[in-house]
PDB file of C-alpha atoms and ligand atoms in Angstrom:
ATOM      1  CA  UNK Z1278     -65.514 -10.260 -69.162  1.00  0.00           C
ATOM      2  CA  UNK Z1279     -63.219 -13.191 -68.953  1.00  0.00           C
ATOM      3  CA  UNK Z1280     -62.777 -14.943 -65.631  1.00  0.00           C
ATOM      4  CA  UNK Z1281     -59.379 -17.512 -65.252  1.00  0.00           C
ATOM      5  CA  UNK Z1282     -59.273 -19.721 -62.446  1.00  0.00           C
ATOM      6  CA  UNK Z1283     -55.422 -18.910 -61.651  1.00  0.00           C
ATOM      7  CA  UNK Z1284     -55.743 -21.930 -58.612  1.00  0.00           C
ATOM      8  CA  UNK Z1285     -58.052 -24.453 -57.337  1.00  0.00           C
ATOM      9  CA  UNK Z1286     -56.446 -26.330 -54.768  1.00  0.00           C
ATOM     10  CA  UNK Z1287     -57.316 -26.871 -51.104  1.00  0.00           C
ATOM     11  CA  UNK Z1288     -54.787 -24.959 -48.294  1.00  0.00           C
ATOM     12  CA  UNK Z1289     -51.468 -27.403 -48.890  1.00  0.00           C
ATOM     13  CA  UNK Z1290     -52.306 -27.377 -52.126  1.00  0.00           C
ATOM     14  CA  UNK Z1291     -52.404 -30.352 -54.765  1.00  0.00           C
ATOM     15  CA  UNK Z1292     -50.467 -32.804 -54.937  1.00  0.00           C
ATOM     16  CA  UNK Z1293     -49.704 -32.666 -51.093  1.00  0.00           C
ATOM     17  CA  UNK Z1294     -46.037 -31.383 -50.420  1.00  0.00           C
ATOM     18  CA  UNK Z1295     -44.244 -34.575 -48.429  1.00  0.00           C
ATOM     19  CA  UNK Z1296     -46.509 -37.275 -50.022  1.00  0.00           C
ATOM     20  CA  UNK Z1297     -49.889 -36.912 -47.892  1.00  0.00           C
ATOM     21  CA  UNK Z1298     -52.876 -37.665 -50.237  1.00  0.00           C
ATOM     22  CA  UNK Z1299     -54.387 -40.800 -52.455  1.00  0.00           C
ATOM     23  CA  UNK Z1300     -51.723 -43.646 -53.504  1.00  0.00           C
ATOM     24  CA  UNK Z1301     -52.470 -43.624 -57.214  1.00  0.00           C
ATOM     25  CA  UNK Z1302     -52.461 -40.391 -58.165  1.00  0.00           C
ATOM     26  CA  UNK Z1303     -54.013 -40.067 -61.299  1.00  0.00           C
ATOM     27  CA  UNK Z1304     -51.836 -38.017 -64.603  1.00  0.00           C
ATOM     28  CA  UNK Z1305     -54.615 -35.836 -65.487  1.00  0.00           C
ATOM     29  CA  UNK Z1306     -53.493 -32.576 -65.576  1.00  0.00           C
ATOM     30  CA  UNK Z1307     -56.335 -31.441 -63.610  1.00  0.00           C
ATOM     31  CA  UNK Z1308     -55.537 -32.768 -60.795  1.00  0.00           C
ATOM     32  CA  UNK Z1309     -52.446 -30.157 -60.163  1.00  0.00           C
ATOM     33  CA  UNK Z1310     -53.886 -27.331 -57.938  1.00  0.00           C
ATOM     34  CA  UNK Z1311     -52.013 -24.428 -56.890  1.00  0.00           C
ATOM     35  CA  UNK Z1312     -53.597 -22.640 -54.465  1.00  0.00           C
ATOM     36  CA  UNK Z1313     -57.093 -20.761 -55.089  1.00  0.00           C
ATOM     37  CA  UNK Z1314     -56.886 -16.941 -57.099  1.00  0.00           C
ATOM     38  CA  UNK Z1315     -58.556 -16.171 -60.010  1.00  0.00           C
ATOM     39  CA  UNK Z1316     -58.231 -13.682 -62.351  1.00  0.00           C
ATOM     40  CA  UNK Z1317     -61.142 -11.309 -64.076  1.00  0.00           C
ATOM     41  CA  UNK Z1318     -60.317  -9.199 -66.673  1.00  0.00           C
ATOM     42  CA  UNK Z1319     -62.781  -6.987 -68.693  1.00  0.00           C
ATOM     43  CA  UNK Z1320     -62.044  -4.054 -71.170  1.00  0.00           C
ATOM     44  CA  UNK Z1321     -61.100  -1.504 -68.408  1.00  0.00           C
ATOM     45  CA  UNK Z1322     -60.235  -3.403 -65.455  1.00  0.00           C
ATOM     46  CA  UNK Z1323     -57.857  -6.510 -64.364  1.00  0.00           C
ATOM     47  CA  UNK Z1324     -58.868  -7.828 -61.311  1.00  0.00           C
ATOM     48  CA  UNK Z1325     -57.060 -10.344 -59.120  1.00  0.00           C
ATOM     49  CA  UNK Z1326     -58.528 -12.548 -56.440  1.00  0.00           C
ATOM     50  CA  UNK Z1327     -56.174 -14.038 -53.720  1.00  0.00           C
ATOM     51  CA  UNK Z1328     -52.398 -13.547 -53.817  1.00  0.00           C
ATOM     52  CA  UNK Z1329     -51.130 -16.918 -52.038  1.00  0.00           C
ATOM     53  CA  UNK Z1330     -47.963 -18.656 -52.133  1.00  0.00           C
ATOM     54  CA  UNK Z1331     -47.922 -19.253 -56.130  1.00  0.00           C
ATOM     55  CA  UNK Z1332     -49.032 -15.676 -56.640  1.00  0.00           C
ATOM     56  CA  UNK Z1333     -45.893 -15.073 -58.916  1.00  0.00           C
ATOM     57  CA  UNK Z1334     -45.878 -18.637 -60.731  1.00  0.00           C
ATOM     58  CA  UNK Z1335     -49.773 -17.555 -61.379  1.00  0.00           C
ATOM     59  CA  UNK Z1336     -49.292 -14.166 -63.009  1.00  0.00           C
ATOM     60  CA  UNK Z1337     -46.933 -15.732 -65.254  1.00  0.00           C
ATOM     61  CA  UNK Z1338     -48.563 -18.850 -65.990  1.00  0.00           C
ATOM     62  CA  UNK Z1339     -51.754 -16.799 -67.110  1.00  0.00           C
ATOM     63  CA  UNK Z1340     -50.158 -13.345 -68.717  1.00  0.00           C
ATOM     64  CA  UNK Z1341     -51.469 -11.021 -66.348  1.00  0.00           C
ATOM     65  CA  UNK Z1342     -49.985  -7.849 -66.750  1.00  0.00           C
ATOM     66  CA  UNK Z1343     -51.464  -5.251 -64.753  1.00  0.00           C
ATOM     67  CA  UNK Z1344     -53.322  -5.872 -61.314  1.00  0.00           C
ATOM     68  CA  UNK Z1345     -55.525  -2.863 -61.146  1.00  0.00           C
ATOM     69  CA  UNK Z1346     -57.628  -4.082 -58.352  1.00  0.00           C
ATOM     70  CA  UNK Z1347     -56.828  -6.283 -55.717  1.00  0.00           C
ATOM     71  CA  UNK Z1348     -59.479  -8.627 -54.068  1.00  0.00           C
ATOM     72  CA  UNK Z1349     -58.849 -10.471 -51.087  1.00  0.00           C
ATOM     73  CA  UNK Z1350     -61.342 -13.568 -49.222  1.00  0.00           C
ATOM     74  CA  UNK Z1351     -59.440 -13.520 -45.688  1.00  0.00           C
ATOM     75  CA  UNK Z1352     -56.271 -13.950 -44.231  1.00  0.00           C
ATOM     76  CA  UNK Z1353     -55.568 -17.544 -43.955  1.00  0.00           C
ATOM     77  CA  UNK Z1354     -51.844 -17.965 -45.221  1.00  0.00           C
ATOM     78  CA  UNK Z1355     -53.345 -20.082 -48.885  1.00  0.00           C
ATOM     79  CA  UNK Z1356     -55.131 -16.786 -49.283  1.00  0.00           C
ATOM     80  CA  UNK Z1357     -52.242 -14.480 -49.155  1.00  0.00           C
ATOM     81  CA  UNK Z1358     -49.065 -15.477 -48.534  1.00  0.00           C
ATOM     82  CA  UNK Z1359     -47.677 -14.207 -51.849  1.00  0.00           C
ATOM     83  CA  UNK Z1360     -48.639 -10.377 -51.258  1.00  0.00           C
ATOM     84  CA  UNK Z1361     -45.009  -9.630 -51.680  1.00  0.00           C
ATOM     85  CA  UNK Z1362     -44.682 -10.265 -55.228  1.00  0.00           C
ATOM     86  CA  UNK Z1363     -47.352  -7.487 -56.116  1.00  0.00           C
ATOM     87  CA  UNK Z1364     -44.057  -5.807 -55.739  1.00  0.00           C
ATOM     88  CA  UNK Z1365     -43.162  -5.797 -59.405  1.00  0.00           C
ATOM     89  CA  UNK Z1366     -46.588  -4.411 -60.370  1.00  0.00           C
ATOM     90  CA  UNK Z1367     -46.598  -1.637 -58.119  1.00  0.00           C
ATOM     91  CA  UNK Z1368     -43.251  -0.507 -59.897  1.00  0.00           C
ATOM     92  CA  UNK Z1369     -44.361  -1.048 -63.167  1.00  0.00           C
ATOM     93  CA  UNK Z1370     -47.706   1.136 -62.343  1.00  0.00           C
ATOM     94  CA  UNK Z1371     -46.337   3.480 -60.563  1.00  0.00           C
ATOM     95  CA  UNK Z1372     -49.078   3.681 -58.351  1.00  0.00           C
ATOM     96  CA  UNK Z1373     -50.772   2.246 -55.136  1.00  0.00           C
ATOM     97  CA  UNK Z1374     -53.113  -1.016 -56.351  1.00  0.00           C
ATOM     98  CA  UNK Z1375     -56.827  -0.443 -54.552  1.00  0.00           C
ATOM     99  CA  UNK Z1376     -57.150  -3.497 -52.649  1.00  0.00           C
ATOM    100  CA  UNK Z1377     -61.277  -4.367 -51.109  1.00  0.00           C
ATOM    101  CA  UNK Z1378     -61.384  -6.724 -48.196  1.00  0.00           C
ATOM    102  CA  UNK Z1379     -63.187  -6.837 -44.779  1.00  0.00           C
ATOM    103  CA  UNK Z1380     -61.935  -4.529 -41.889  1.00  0.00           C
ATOM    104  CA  UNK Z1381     -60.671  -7.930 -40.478  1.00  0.00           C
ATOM    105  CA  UNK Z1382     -58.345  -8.934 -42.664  1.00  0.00           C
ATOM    106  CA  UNK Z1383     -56.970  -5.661 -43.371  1.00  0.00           C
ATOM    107  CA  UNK Z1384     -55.881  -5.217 -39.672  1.00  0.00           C
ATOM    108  CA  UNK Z1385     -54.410  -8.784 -39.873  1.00  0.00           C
ATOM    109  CA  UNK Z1386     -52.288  -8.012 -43.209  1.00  0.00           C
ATOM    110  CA  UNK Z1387     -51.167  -4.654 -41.764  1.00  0.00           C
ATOM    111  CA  UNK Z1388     -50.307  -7.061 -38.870  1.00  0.00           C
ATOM    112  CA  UNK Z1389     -48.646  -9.630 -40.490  1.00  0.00           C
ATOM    113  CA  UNK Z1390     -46.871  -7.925 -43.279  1.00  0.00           C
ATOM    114  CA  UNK Z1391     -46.114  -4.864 -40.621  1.00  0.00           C
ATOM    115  CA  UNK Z1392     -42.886  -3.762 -42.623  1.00  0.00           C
ATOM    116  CA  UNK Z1393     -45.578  -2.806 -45.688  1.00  0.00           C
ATOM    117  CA  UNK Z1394     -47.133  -0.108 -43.461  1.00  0.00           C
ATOM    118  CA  UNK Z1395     -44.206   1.091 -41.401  1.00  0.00           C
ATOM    119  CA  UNK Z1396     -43.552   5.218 -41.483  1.00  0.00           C
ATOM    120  CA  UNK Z1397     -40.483   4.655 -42.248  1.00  0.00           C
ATOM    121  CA  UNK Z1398     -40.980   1.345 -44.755  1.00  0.00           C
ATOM    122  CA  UNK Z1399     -38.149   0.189 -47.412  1.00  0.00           C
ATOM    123  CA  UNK Z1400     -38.405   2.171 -50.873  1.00  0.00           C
ATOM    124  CA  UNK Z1401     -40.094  -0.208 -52.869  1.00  0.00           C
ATOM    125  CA  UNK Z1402     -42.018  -2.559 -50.639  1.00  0.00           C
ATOM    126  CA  UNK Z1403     -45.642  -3.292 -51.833  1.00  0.00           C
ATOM    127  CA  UNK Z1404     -48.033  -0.643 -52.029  1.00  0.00           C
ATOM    128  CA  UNK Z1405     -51.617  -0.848 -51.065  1.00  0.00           C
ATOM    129  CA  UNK Z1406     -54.435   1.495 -51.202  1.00  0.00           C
ATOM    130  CA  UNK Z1407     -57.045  -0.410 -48.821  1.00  0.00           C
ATOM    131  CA  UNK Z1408     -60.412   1.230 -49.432  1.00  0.00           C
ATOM    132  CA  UNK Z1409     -63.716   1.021 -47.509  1.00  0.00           C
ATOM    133  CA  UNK Z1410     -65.688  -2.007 -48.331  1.00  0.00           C
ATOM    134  CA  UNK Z1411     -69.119  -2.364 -46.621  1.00  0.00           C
ATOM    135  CA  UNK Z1412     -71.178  -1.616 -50.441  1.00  0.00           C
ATOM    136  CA  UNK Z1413     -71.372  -2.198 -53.351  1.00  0.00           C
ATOM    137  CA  UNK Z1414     -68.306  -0.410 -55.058  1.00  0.00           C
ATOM    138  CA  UNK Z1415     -67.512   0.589 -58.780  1.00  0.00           C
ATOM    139  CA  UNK Z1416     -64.304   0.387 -60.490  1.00  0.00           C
ATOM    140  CA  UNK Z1417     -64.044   1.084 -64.010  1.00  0.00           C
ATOM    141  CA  UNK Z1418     -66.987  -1.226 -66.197  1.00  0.00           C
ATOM    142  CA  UNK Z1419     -67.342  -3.474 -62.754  1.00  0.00           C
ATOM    143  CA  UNK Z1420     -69.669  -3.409 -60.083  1.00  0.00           C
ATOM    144  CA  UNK Z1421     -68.077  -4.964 -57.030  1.00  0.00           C
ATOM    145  CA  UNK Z1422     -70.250  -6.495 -54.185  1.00  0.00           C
ATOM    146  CA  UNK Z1423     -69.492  -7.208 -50.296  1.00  0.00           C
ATOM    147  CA  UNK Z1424     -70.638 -11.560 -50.106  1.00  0.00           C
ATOM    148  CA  UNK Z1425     -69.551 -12.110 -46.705  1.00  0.00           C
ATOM    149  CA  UNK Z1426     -69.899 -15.551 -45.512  1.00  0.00           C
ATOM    150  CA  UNK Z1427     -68.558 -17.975 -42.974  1.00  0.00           C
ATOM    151  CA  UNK Z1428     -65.818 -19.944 -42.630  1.00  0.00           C
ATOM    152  CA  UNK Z1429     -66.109 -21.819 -39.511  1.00  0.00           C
ATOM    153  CA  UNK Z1430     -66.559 -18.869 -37.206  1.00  0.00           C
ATOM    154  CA  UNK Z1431     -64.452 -16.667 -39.096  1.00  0.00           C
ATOM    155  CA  UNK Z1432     -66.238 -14.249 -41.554  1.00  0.00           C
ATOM    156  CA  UNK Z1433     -64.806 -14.754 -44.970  1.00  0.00           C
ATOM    157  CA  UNK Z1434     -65.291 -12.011 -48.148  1.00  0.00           C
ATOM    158  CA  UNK Z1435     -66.832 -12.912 -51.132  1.00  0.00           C
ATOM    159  CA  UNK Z1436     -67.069 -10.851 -53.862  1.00  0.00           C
ATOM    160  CA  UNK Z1437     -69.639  -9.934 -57.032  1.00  0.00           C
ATOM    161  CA  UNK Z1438     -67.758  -8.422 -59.821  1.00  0.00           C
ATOM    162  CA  UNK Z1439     -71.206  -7.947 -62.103  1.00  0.00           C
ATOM    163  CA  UNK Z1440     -72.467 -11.157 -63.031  1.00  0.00           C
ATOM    164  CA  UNK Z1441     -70.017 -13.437 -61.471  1.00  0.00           C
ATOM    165  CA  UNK Z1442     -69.645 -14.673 -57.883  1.00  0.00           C
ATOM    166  CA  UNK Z1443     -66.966 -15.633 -55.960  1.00  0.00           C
ATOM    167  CA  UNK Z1444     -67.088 -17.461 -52.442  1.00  0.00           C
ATOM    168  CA  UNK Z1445     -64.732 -19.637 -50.891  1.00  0.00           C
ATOM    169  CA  UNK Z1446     -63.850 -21.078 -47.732  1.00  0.00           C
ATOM    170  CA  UNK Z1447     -67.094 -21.114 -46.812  1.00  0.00           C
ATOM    171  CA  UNK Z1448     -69.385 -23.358 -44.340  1.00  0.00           C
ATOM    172  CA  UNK Z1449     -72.463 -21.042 -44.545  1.00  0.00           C
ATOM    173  CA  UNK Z1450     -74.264 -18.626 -46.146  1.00  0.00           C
ATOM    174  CA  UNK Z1451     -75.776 -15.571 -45.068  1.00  0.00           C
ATOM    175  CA  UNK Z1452     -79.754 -14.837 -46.225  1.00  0.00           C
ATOM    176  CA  UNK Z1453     -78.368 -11.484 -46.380  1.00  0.00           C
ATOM    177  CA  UNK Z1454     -75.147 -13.005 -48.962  1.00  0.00           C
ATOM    178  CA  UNK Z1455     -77.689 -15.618 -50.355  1.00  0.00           C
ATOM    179  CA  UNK Z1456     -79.671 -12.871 -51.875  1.00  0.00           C
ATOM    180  CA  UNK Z1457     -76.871 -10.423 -53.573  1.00  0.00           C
ATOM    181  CA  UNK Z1458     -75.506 -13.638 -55.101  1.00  0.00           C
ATOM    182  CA  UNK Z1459     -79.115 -14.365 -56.977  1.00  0.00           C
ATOM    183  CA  UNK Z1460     -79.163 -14.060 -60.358  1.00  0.00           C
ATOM    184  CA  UNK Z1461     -75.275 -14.330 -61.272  1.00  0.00           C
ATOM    185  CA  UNK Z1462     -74.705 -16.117 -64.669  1.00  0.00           C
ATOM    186  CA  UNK Z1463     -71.538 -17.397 -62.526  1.00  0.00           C
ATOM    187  CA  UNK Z1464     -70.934 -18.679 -59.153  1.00  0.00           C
ATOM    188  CA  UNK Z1465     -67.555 -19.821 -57.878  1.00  0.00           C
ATOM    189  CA  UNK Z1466     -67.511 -21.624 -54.714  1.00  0.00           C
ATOM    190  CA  UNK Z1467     -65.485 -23.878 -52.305  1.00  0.00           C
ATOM    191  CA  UNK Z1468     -66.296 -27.498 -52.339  1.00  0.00           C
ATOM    192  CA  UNK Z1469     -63.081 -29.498 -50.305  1.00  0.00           C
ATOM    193  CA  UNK Z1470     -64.474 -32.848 -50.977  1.00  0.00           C
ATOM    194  CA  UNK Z1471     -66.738 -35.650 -51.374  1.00  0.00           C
ATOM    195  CA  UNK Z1472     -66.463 -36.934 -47.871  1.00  0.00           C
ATOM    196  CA  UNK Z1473     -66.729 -36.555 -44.543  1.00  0.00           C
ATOM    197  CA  UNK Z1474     -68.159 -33.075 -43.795  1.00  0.00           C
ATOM    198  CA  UNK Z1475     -65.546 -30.339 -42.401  1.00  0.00           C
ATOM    199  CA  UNK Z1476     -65.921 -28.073 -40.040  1.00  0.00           C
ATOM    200  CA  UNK Z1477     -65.222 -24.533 -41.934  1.00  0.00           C
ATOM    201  CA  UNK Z1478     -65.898 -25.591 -45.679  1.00  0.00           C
ATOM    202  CA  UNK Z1479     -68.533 -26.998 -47.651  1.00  0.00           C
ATOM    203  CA  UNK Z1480     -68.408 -30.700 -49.060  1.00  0.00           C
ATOM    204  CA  UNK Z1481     -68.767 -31.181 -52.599  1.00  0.00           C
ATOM    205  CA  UNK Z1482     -72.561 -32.363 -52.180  1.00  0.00           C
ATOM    206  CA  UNK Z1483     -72.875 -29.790 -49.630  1.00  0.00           C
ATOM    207  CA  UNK Z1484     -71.979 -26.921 -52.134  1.00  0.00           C
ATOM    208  CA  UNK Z1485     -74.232 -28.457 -55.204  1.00  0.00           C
ATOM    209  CA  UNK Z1486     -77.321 -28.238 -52.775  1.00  0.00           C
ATOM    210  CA  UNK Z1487     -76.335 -24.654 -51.962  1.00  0.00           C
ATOM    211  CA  UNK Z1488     -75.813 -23.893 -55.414  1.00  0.00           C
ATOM    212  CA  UNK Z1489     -78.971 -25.049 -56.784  1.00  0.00           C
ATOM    213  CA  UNK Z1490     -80.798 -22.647 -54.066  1.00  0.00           C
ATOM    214  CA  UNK Z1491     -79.209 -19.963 -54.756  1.00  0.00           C
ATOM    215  CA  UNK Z1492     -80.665 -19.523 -58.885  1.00  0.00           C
ATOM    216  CA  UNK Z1493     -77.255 -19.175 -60.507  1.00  0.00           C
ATOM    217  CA  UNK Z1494     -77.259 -20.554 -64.012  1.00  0.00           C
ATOM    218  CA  UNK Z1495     -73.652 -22.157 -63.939  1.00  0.00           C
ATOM    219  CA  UNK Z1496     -71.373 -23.068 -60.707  1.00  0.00           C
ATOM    220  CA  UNK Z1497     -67.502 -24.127 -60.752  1.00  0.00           C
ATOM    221  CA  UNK Z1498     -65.907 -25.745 -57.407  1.00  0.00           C
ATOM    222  CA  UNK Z1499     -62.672 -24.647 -56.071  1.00  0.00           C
ATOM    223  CA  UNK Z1500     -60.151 -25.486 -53.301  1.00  0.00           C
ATOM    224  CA  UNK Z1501     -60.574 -29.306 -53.530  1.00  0.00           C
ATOM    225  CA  UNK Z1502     -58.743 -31.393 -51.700  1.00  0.00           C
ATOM    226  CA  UNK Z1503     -55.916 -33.817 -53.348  1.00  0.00           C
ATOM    227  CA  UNK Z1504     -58.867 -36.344 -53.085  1.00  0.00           C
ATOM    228  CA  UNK Z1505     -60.700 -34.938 -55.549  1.00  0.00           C
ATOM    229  CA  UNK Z1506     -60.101 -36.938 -58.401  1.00  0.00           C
ATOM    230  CA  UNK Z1507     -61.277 -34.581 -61.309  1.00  0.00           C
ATOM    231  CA  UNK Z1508     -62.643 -37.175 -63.828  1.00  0.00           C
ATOM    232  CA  UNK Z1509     -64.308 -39.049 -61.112  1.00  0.00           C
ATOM    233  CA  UNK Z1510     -65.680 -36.572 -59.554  1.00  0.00           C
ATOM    234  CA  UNK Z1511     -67.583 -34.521 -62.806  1.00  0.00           C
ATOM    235  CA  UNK Z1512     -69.309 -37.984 -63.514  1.00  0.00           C
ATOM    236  CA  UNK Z1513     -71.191 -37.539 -60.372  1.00  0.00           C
ATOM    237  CA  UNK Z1514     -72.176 -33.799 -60.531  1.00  0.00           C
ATOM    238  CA  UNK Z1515     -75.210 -32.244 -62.276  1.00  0.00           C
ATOM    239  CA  UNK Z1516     -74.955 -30.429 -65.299  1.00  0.00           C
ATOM    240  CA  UNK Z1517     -75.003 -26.503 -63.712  1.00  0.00           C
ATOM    241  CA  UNK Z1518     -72.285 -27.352 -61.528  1.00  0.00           C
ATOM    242  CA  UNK Z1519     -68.349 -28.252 -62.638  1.00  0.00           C
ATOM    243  CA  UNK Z1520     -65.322 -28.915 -60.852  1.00  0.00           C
ATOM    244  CA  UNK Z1521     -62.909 -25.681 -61.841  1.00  0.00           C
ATOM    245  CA  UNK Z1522     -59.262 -26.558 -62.746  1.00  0.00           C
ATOM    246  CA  UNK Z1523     -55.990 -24.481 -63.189  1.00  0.00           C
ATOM    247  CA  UNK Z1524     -55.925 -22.526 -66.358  1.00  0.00           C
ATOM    248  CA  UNK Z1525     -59.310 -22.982 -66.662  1.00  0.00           C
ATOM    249  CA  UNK Z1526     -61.074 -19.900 -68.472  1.00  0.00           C
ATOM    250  CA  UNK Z1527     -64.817 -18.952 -68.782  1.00  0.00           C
ATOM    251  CA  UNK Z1528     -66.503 -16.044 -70.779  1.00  0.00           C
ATOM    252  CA  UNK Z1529     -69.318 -14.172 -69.163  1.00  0.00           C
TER     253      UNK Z1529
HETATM  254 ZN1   ZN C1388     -58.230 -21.529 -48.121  1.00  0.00          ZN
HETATM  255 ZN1   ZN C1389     -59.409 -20.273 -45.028  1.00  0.00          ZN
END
């Protein structure tokens, strides 16, 4: 299976709209975040991660050309804002796309994108097929696994899609999460930056101490801030853990 980190950037994304952020903004590409998705494909499934605002730039940026499972952490607006634009998938499949997410943040999408789920809703507004999500679930040649963890006081989904796992936003982990995420060749989690802690997400040194208890053999960071200078940075982390970037693409 082939995992593509389709966005790594913290909520404004990076570099900061309006000129927030460090003065001397280094060139390398790296340092260009849209917002976080990511993309797992494997011989029978395409799996998407996140739709947020650069949901259509992504999809064209990376190829994708089917979404036949949807994936969503929570329903901050980074996280989902671009929901709309699953539009053009849903009329080139023909078909509602199966979407897994907590009970939470499917009340507050049928909330916030109410014209989706209306009786009487537009002919070709985005079709969803939200489908219970408290266990492990299979779809096609993946395994997909409820992580829940927290975001502040908000419970954010994770998800294990076989041997990779995905986690972001996230200030703590559940034993109960810490455990299911054991033994995946991949972990991808949030790491917002080197300094000072935050509230509802992880620093960078934060995550690599959670990272090396939780036994996964590699770990990439996402939704870093626009201080996160990506050279920098990588000098100062251990081996098993890497800063993601854009584009990025790892085999499993
Ligand atoms: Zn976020
Ligand atoms: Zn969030």
């Amino acid at each position: 299976m082939k995992l593509t980190f389709l966005g790594t950037g913290t909520s404004m994304g990076v570099p900061v709209a309006g000129g927030f952020g460090p003065k001397n903004t280094s060139q390398d590409p790296r340092n260009q975040r849209y917002r976080c998705a990511a993309w797992i494909k494997t011989p029978q499934r395409s799996i998407v991660i996140d739709t947020g605002p650069e949901f259509r730039l992504q999809t064209l940026r990376a190829g994708i050309k089917r979404v036949d499972v949807l994936l969503i952490t929570h329903e901050h607006t980074d996280h989902i804002a671009g929901l709309d634009d699953l539009r053009s998938f849903n009329y080139a499949q023909k078909k509602p796309i199966p979407v897994y997410t907590s009970e939470q943040t499917e009340e507050a999408i049928k909330h916030r994108f109410s014209y989706m789920f209306a009786p009487d809703k537009t002919p070709g507004s985005v079709d969803l097929d939200f489908r219970p999500f408290t266990e492990t679930v299979s779809e096609g040649d993946c395994e997909i696994t409820p992580l829940p963890v927290r975001h502040g006081k908000m419970t954010v989904m994770g998800f294990r899609i076989n041997d990779i796992s995905y986690i972001t936003d996230v200030s703590s982990i559940p034993d109960e999460t810490a455990k299911k995420i054991r033994g995946s060749k991949i972990l991808v989690m949030s790491g917002l930056r080197w300094s000072p802690p935050h509230p509802t997400h992880f620093t960078i040194p934060e995550a690599v101490e959670v990272s090396q208890k939780l036994e996964v053999r590699q770990t990439y960071l996402i939704h870093m801030s626009p201080f996160v200078d990506h050279g920098e940075v990588s000098r100062q982390l251990p081996d098993r853990v890497k800063l993601a970037f854009d584009q990025l693409e790892v085999s499993v």
